[in-house]
Tab-separated table of C-alpha atoms in Angstrom:
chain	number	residue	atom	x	y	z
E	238	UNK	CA	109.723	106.884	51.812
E	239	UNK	CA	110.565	108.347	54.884
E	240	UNK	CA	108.011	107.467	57.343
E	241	UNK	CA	106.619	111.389	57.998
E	242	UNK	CA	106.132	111.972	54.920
E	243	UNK	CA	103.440	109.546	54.458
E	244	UNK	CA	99.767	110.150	53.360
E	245	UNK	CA	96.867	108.492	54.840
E	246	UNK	CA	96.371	107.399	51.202
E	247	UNK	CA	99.256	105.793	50.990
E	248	UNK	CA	98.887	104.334	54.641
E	249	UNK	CA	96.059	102.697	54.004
E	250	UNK	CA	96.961	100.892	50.730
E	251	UNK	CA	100.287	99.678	52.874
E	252	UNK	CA	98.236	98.116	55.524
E	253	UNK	CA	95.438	96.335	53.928
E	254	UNK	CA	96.812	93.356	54.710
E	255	UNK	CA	96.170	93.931	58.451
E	256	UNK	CA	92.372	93.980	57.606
E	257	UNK	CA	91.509	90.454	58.494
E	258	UNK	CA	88.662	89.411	55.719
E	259	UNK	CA	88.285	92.850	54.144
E	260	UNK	CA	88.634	93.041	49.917
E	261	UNK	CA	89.331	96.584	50.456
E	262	UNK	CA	86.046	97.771	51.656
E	263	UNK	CA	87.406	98.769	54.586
E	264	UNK	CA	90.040	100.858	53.114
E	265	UNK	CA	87.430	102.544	51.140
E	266	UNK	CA	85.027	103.494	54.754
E	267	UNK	CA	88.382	104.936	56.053
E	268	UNK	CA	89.149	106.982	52.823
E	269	UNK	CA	85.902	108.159	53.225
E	270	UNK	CA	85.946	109.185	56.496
E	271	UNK	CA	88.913	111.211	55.670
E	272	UNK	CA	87.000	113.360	52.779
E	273	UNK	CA	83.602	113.809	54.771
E	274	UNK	CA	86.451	115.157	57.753
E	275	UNK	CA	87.785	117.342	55.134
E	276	UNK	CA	84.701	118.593	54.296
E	277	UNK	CA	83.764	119.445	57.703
E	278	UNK	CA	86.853	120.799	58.770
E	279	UNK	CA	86.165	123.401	56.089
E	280	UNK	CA	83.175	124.192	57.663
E	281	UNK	CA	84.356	123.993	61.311
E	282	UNK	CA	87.159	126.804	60.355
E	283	UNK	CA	84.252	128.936	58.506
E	284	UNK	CA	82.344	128.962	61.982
E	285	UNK	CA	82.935	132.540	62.182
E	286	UNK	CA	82.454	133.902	59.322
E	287	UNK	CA	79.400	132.326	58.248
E	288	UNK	CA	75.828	131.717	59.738
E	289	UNK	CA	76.464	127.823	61.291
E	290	UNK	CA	77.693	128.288	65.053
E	291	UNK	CA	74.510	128.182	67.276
E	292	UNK	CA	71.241	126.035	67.776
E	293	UNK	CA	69.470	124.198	65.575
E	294	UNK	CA	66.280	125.166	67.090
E	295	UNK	CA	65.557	121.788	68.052
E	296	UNK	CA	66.928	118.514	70.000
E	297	UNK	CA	68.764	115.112	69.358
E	298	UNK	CA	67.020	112.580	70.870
E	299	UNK	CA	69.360	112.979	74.259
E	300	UNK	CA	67.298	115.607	74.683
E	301	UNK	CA	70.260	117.845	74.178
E	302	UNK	CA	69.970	121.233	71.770
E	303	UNK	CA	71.364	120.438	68.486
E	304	UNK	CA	73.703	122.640	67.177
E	305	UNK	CA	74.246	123.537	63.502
E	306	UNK	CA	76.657	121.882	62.731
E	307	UNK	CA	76.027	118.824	64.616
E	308	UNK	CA	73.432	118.608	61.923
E	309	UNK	CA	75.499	119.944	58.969
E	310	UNK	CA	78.585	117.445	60.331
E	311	UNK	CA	76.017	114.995	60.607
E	312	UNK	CA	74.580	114.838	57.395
E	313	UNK	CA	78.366	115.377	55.892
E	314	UNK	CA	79.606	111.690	57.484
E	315	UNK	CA	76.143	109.981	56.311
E	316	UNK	CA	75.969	110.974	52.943
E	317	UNK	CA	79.597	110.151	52.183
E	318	UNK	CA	79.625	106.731	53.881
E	319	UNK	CA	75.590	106.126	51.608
E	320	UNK	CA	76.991	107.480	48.597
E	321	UNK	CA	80.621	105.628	48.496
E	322	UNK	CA	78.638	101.694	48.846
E	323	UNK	CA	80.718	100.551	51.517
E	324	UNK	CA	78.104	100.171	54.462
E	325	UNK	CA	75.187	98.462	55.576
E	326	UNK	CA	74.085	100.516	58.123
E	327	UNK	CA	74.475	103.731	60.433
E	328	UNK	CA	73.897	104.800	63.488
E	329	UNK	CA	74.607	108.457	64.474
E	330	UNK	CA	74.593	110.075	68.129
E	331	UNK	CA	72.522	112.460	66.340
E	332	UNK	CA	69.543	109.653	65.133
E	333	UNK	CA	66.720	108.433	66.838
E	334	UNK	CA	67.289	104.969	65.088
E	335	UNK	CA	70.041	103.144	62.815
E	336	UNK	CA	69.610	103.678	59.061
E	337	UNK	CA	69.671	100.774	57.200
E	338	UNK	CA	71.881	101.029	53.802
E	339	UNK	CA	70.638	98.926	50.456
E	340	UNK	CA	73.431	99.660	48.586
E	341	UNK	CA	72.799	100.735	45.042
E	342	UNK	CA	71.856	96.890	43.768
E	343	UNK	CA	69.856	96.806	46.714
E	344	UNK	CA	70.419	93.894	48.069
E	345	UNK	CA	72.109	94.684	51.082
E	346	UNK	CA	75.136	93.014	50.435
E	347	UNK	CA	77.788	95.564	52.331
E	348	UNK	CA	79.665	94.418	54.941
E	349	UNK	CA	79.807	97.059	57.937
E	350	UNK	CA	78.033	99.106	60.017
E	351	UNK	CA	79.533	102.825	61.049
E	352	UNK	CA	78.168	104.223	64.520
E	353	UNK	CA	79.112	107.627	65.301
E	354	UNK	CA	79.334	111.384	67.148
E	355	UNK	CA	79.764	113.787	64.301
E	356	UNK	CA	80.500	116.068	66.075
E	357	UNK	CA	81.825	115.616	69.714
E	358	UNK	CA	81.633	119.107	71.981
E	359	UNK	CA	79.898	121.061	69.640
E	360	UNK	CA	78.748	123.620	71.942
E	361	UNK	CA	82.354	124.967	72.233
E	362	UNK	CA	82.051	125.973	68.780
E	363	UNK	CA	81.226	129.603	69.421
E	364	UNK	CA	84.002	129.778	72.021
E	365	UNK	CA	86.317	128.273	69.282
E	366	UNK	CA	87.614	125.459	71.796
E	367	UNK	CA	88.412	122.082	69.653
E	368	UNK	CA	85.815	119.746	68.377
E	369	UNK	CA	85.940	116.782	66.755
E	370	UNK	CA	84.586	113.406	65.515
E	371	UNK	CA	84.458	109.713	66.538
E	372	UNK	CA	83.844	106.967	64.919
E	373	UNK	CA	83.176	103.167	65.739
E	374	UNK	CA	83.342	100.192	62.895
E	375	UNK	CA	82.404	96.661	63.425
E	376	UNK	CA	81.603	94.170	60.847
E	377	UNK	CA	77.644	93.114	60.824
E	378	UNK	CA	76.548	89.637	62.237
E	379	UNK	CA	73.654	88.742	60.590
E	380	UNK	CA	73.850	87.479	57.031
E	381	UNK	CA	74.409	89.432	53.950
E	382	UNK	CA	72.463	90.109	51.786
E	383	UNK	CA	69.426	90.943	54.122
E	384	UNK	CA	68.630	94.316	56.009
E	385	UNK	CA	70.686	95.019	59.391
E	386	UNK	CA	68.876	94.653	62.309
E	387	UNK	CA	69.605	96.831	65.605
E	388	UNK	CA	71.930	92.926	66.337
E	389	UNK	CA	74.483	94.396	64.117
E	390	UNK	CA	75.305	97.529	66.250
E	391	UNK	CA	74.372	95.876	69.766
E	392	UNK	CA	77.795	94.451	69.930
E	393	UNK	CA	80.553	94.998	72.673
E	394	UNK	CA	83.398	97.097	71.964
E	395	UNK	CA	85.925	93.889	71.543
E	396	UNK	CA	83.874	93.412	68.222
E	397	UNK	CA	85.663	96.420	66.703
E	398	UNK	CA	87.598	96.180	63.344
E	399	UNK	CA	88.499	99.802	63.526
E	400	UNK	CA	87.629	103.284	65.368
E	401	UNK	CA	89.205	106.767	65.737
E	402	UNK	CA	88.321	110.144	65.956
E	403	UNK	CA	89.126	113.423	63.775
E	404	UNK	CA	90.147	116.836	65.471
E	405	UNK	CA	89.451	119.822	64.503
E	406	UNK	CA	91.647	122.520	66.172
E	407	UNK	CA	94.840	124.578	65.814
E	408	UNK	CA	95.493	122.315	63.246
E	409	UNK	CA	93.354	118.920	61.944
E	410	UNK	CA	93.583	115.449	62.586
E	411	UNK	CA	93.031	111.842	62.336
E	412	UNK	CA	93.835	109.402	64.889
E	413	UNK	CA	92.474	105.834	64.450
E	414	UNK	CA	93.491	102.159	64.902
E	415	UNK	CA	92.114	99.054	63.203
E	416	UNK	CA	93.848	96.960	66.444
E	417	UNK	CA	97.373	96.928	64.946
E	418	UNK	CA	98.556	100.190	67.208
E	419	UNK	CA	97.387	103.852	67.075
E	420	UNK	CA	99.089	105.990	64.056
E	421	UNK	CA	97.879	110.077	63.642
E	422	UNK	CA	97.728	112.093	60.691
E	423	UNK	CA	98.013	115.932	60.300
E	424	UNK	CA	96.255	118.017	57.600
E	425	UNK	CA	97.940	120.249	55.584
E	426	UNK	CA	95.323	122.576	54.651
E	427	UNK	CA	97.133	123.926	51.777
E	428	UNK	CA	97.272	120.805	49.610
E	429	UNK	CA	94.305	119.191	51.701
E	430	UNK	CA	96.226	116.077	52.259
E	431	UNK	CA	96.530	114.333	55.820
E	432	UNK	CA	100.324	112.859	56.109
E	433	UNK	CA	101.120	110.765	58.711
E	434	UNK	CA	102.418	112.569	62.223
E	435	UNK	CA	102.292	110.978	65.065
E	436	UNK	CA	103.122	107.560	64.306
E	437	UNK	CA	102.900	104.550	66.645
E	438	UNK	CA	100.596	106.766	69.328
E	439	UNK	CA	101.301	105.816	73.157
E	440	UNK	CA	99.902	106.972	76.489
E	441	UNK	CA	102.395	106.476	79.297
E	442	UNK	CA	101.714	103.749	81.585
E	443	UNK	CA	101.859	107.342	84.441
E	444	UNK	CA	100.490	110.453	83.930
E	445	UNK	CA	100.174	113.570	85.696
E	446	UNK	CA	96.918	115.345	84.247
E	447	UNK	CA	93.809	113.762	85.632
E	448	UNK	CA	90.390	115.562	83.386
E	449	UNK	CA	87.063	115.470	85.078
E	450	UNK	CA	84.302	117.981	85.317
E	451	UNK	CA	85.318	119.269	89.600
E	452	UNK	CA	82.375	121.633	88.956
E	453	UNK	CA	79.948	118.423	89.607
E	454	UNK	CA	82.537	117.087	92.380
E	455	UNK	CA	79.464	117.019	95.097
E	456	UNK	CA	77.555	114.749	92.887
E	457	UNK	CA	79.958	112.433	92.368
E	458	UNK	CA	80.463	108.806	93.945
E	459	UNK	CA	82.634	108.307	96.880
E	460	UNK	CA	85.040	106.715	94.849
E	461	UNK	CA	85.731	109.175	92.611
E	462	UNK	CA	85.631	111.695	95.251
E	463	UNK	CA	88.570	109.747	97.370
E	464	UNK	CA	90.579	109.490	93.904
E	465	UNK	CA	90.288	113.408	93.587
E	466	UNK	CA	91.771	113.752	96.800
E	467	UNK	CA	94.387	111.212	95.858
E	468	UNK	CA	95.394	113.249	92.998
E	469	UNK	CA	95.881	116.355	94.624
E	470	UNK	CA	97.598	115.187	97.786
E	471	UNK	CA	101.371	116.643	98.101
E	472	UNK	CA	103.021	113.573	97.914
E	473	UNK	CA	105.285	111.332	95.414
E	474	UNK	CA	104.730	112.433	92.157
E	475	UNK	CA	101.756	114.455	93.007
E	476	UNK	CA	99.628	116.566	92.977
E	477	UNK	CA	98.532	116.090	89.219
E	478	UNK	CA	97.792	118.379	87.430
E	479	UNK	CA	93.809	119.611	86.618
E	480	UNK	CA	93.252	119.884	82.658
E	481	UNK	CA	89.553	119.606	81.731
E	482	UNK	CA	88.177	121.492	78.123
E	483	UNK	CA	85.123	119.526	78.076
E	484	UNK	CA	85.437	118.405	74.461
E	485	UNK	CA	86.168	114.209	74.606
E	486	UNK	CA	88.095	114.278	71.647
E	487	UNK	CA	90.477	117.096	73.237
E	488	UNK	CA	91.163	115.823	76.227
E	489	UNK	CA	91.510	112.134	75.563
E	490	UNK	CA	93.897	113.879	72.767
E	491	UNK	CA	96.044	115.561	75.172
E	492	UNK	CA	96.081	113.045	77.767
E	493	UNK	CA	96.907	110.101	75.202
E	494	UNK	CA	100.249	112.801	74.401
E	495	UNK	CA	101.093	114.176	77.933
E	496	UNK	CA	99.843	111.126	79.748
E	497	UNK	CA	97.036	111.595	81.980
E	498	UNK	CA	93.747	110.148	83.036
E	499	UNK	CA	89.224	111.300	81.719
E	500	UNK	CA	86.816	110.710	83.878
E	501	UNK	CA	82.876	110.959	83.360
E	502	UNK	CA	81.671	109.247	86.028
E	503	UNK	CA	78.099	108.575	87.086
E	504	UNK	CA	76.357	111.354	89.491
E	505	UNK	CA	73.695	112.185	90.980
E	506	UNK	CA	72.453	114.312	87.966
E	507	UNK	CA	73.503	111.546	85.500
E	508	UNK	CA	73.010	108.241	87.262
E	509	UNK	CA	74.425	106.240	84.363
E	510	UNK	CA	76.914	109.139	83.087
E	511	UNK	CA	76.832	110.848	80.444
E	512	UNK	CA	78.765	109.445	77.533
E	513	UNK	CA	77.304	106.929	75.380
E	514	UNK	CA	79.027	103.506	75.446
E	515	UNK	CA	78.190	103.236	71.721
E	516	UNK	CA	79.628	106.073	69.962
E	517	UNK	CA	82.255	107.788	72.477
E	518	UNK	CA	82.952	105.306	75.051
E	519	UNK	CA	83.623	102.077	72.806
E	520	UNK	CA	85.858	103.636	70.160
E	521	UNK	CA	88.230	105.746	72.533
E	522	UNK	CA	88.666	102.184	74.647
E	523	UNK	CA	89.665	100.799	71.523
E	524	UNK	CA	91.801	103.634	70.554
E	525	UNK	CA	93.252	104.136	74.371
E	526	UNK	CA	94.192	100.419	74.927
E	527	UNK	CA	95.803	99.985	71.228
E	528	UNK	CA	98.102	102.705	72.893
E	529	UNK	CA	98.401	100.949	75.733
E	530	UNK	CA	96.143	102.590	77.898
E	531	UNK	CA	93.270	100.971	79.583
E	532	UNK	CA	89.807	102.321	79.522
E	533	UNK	CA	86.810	101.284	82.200
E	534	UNK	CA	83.435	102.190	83.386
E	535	UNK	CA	85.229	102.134	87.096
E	536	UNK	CA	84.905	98.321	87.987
E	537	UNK	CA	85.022	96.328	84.548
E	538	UNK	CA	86.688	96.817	81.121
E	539	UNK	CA	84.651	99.179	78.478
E	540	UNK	CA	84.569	97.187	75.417
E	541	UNK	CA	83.225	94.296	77.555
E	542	UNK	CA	79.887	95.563	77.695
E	543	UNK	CA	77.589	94.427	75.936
E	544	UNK	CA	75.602	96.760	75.271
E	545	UNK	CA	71.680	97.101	75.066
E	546	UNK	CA	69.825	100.285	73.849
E	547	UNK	CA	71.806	102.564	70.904
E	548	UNK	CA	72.214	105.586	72.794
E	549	UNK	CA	73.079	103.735	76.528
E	550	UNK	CA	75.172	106.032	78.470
E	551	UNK	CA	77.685	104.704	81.111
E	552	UNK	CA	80.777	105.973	83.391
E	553	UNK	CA	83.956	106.517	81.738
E	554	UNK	CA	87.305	105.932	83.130
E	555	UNK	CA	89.779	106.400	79.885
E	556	UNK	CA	94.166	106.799	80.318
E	557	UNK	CA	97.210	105.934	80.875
E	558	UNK	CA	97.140	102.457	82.685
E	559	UNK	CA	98.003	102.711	85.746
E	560	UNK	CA	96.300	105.870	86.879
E	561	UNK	CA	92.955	103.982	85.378
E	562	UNK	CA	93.830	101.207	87.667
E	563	UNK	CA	94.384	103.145	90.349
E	564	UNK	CA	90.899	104.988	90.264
E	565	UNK	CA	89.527	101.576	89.768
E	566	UNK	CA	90.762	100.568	93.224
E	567	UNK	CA	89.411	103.611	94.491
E	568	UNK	CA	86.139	102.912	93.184
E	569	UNK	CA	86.104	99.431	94.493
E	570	UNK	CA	87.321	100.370	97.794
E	571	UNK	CA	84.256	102.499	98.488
E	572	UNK	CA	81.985	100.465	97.315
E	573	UNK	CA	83.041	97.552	99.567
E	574	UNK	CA	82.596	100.113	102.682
C-alpha cells in the first residue's frame, strides 16, 4: 500500500509492535482519541452556525473564562477515553483534580493515565483562527489494580509512551509520536477517515520564523529581550521572520513545517509563564524532539522536570534545534551578568 494512502487505522495496527509492554491498549486510547477528535471537529466547524462560540459563564481553575467548547471538547475526550476501558485516570487542563477511572469490573486494573488541553486557543474560536488539542500519555506507576494517585501524573515528560495534538483548521489533523518519530494524518471529511500525510515529521535543525507574544516584549527577561534583537538584526541569515497566532497547536504546527522557533517565556505578568508543563509543555517536547527539535524552559531540557502541582506553569522554549540553543545561550548569558 502506498504509504499516503494509509489510514490511522491501519497505522496503528502496523506499529503495535513499537508499543513496548502494551496488549493493544494503547492502540485502542489512540483510536479513541481519533473519534472523540472527530467528534469535535464536527463541532469546531459548526462554531458558526450554532450557539457554542463564546463563554461559559464561568472559569477553569486557571482562573481563565471557559469557553463553550472548552467544556463541550472537554467532556467529548473524557467520556470517550471512560467509556472505551482503556484508562485509569485523567487529568484535563480544564479540571480542578485528576479523575480516577474504575473501569467497568472496577477494579482499577487499566494501565494509563491521559492528561490533556481539549481544547488549546479556544478564544480564537469566534475569530475562526485554528484550535486544537493536546494530549500527553504515560503509563501509571503505582500498582494495578488499586486507584491512581496524583504519583501517576506527577511524572517528567521522559516518562511519556505517547503524545500529540489534533488541529482543527483549514483542514484537520493528527500529529502524534509514541517515541519512534513524528507521522501526521489528514481528515477527509467526506468519508471521515484520517490517512496518513505528513509522514516522518521534521523541524529543520535552522529556521527563520521565531513566534513569541512582542506585545509583552517590556515584560520579558533580558534574555529573551537580547534574543529578539538577535533575530531581527540585518545580518547572515537574518532577520527572521515574526509569525505569532497565539494558538500553541498552530504555531508549533507551522514552525515544526517551515522551521522556526515558540517562545512563552516567563514575565513580569506571568512569573512562571504561562503554559502548563503538564498538558502543553511536556507533550509538544516530546513531539518537537521526536522531530528532531529540542524543546526547553530556557536553561534545562522540558521533559526533565519533574514536575509538582497538575496545573504548574513554566517558560517554554520549543523548535528547530539550533535556534532553541541559541536562545538558550542568550538566556544564560544574561543571567550570568
Amino acid at each position: 500500500m502506498e504509504e499516503r494512502n494509509k489510514t490511522l487505522g491501519e497505522f496503528i495496527i502496523e506499529n503495535q509492535k513499537d508499543f513496548q509492554y502494551s496488549s493493544g491498549e494503547l492502540s485502542r486510547l489512540i483510536n479513541s482519541i481519533r473519534l472523540a477528535a472527530k467528534v469535535v471537529n464536527y463541532k469546531v466547524n459548526k462554531a458558526g452556525l450554532v450557539d457554542i462560540v463564546g463563554a461559559f459563564g464561568e472559569q477553569n481553575v486557571q482562573g481563565e473564562d471557559q469557553q463553550k467548547l472548552d467544556v463541550y471538547a472537554n467532556e467529548v475526550f473524557m467520556q470517550t477515553l471512560i467509556n472505551r476501558e482503556i484508562v485509569c485516570g485523567i487529568a484535563s487542563e480544564e479540571n480542578d483534580d485528576f479523575i480516577t477511572v474504575q473501569g467497568q469490573d472496577k477494579g482499577h486494573n487499566n494501565k494509563y493515565v491521559v492528561l490533556m488541553d481539549p481544547l488549546d486557543g479556544s478564544s480564537n474560536i469566534d475569530v475562526n483562527v485554528s484550535v486544537g488539542t493536546i494530549f500527553s500519555v504515560f503509563r501509571r506507576v503505582t500498582p494495578v489494580g488499586t486507584p491512581v494517585t496524583s504519583e501517576d501524573f506527577l511524572q517528567p515528560g521522559v516518562n511519556q509512551v505517547a503524545a500529540g495534538y489534533v488541529i482543527y483548521g483549514t483542514s484537520t489533523m493528527i500529529v502524534y509520536t509514541t517515541g519512534h518519530g513524528v507521522n501526521g494524518f489528514t481528515l477527509n471529511p467526506a468519508i471521515g477517515t484520517f490517512y496518513l500525510s505528513h509522514p516522518n515529521m521534521q523541524f529543520s535543525k535552522d529556521g527563520n520564523i521565531y513566534s513569541i507574544n512582542e506585545g509583552n516584549y517590556v515584560h520579558f527577561p533580558q534574555g529573551v529581550k537580547n534574543y529578539i534583537k538577535y533575530c531581527q538584526l540585518e545580518e547572515e541569515n537574518r532577520p527572521y521572520t515574526s509569525r505569532y497566532i497565539g494558538s500553541l497547536v498552530s504555531d508549533i504546527h507551522r514552525n515544526m513545517i517551515k522551521g522556526g522557533i515558540y517562545i512563552y517565556p516567563t514575565s513580569a505578568k506571568a512569573p512562571n509563564g504561562k503554559l502548563r508543563l503538564l498538558y502543553e509543555c511536556n507533550p509538544m517536547a516530546f513531539i518537537a524532539e521526536q522531530a528532531g527539535g529540542k524543546a526547553s524552559d530556557g536553561f534545562k531540557r522540558i521533559m526533565e522536570i519533574q514536575p509538582t502541582e497538575l496545573h504548574q506553569r513554566v517558560p517554554f522554549f520549543c523548535g528547530s534545534y539550533n535556534m532553541v540553543a541559541k536562545a538558550e545561550e542568550f538566556m544564560q548569558k544574561a543571567e550570568v551578568k
